[in-house]
mmCIF file of C-alpha atoms in Angstrom:
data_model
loop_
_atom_site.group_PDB
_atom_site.id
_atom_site.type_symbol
_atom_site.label_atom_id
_atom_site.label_comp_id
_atom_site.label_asym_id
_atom_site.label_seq_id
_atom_site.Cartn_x
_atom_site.Cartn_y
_atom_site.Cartn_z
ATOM 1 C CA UNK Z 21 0.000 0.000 0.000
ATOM 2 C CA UNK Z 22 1.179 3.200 -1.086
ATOM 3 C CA UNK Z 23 1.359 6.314 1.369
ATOM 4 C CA UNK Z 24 1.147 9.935 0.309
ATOM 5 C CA UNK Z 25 4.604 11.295 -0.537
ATOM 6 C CA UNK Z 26 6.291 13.730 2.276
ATOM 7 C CA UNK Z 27 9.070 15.808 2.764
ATOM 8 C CA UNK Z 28 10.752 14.515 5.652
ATOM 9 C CA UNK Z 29 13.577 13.117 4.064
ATOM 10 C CA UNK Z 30 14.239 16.547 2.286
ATOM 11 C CA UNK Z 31 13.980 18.277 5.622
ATOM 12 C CA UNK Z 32 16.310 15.753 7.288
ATOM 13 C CA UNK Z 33 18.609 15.856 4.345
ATOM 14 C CA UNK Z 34 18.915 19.893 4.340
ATOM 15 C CA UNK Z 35 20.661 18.625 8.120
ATOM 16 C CA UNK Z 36 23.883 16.604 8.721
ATOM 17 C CA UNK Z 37 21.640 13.904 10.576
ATOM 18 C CA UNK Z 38 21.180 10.589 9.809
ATOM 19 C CA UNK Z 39 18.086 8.652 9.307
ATOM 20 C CA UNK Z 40 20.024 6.168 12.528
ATOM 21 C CA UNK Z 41 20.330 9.635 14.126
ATOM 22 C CA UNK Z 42 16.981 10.136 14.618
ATOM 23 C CA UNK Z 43 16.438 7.029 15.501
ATOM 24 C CA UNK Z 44 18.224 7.330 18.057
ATOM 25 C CA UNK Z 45 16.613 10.711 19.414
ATOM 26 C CA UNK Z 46 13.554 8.651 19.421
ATOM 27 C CA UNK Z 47 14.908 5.528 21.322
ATOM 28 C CA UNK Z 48 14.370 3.260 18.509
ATOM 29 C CA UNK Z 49 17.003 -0.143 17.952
ATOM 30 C CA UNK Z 50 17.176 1.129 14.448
ATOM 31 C CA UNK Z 51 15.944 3.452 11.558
ATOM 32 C CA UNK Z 52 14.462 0.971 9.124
ATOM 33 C CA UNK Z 53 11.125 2.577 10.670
ATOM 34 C CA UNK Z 54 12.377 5.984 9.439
ATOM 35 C CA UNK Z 55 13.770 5.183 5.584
ATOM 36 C CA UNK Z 56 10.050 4.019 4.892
ATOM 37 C CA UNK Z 57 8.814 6.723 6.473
ATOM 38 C CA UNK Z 58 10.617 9.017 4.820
ATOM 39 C CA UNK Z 59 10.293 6.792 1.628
ATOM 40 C CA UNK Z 60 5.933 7.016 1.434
ATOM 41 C CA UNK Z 61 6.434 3.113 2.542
ATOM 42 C CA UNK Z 62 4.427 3.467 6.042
ATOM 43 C CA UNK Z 63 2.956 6.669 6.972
ATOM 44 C CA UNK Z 64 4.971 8.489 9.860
ATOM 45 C CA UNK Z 65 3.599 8.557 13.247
ATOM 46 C CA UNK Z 66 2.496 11.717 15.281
ATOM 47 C CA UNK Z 67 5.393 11.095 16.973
ATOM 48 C CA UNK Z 68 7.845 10.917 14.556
ATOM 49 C CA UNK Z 69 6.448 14.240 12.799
ATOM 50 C CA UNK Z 70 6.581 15.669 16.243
ATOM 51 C CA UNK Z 71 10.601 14.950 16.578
ATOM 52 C CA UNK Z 72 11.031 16.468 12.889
ATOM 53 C CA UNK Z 73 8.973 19.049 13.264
ATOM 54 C CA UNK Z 74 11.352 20.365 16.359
ATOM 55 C CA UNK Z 75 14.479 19.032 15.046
ATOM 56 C CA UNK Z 76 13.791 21.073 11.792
ATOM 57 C CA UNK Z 77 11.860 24.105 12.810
ATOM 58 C CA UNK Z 78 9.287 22.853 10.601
ATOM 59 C CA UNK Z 79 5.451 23.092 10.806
ATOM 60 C CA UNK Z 80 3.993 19.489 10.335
ATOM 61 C CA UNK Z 81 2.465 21.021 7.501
ATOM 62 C CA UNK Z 82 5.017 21.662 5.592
ATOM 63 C CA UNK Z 83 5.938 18.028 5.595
ATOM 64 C CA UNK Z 84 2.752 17.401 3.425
ATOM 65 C CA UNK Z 85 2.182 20.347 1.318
ATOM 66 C CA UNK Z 86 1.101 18.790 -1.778
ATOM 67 C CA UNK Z 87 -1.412 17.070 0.074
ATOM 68 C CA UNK Z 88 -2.439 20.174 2.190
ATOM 69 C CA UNK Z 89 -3.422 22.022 -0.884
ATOM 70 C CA UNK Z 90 -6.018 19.095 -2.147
ATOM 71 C CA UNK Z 91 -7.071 18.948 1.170
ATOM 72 C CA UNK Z 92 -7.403 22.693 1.555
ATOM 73 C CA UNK Z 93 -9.362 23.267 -1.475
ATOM 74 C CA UNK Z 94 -11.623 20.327 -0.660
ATOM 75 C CA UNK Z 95 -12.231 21.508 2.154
ATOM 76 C CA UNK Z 96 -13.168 25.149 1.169
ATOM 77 C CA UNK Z 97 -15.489 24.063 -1.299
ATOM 78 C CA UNK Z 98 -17.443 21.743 1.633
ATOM 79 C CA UNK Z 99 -17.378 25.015 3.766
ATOM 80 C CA UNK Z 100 -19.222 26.693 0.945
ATOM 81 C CA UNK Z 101 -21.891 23.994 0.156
ATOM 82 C CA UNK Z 102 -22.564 23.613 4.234
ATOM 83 C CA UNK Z 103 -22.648 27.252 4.742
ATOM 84 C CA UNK Z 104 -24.904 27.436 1.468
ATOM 85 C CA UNK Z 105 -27.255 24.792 2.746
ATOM 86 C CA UNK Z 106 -27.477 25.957 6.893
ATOM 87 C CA UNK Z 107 -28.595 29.384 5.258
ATOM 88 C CA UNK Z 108 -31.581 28.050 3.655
ATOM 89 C CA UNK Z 109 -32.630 26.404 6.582
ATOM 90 C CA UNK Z 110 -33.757 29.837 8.376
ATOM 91 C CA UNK Z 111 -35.608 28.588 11.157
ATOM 92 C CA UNK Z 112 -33.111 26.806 12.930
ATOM 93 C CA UNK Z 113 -31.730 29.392 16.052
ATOM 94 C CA UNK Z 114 -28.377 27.629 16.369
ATOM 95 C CA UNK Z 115 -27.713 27.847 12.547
ATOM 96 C CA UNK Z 116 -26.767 31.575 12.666
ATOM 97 C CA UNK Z 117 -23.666 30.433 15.076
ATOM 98 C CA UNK Z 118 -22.814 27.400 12.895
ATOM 99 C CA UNK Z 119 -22.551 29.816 9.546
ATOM 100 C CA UNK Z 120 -20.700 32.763 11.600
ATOM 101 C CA UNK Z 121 -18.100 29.810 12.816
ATOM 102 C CA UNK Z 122 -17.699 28.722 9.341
ATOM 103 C CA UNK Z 123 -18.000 32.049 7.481
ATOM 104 C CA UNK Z 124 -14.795 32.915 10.219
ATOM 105 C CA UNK Z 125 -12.923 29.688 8.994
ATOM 106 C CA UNK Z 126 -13.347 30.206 5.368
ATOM 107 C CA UNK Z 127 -11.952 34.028 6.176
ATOM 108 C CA UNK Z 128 -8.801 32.447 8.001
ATOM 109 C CA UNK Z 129 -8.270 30.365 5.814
ATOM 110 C CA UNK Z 130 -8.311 31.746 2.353
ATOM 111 C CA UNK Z 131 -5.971 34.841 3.349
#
């Protein structure tokens, strides 16, 4: 099974660690777990984009940005269509919060 491509291995490479470095920092016997990781092989754990992400200076983001933007734009569009359909639903009190909240979000967001 095929994992979505990241940049970790670009982000550790940019370093003079070692895949058994990090390994290491994360009290593991060895780093076969990070090469397919780093490889799309096996999707990385919270933890392990935890240790990059303050090893690097990195926002976990940034390890998945191709991905972020699909997911982004998905999600904008859903955002619209939910917002669309709450507001035709006028008689329901706790949809004026619901649309503010996501009105807010879709603000934030697309900026």
């Amino acid at each position: 099974m095929s994992h979505p491509p990241n940049f970790l291995r670009l982000h550790r490479k940019r370093s003079p660690l070692t895949q058994a470095d990090i390994a290491y920092l994360m009290s593991m016997p060895d780093y076969s777990n990070i090469s397919r990781c780093e490889k799309g092989q096996r999707s990385p754990s919270v933890e392990l984009l935890l240790v990059y992400h303050h090893l690097f200076d990195t926002s976990v983001e940034s390890f998945f940005e191709p991905q972020s933007e699909i997911i982004l734009s998905a999600l904008l569009e859903r955002i619209e269509h939910l917002t669309s359909d709450l507001k035709k639903e006028e008689d329901v009190p706790k949809n004026a919060s619901r649309i503010r909240f996501l009105e807010q979000i879709f603000t934030r967001l697309t900026k």
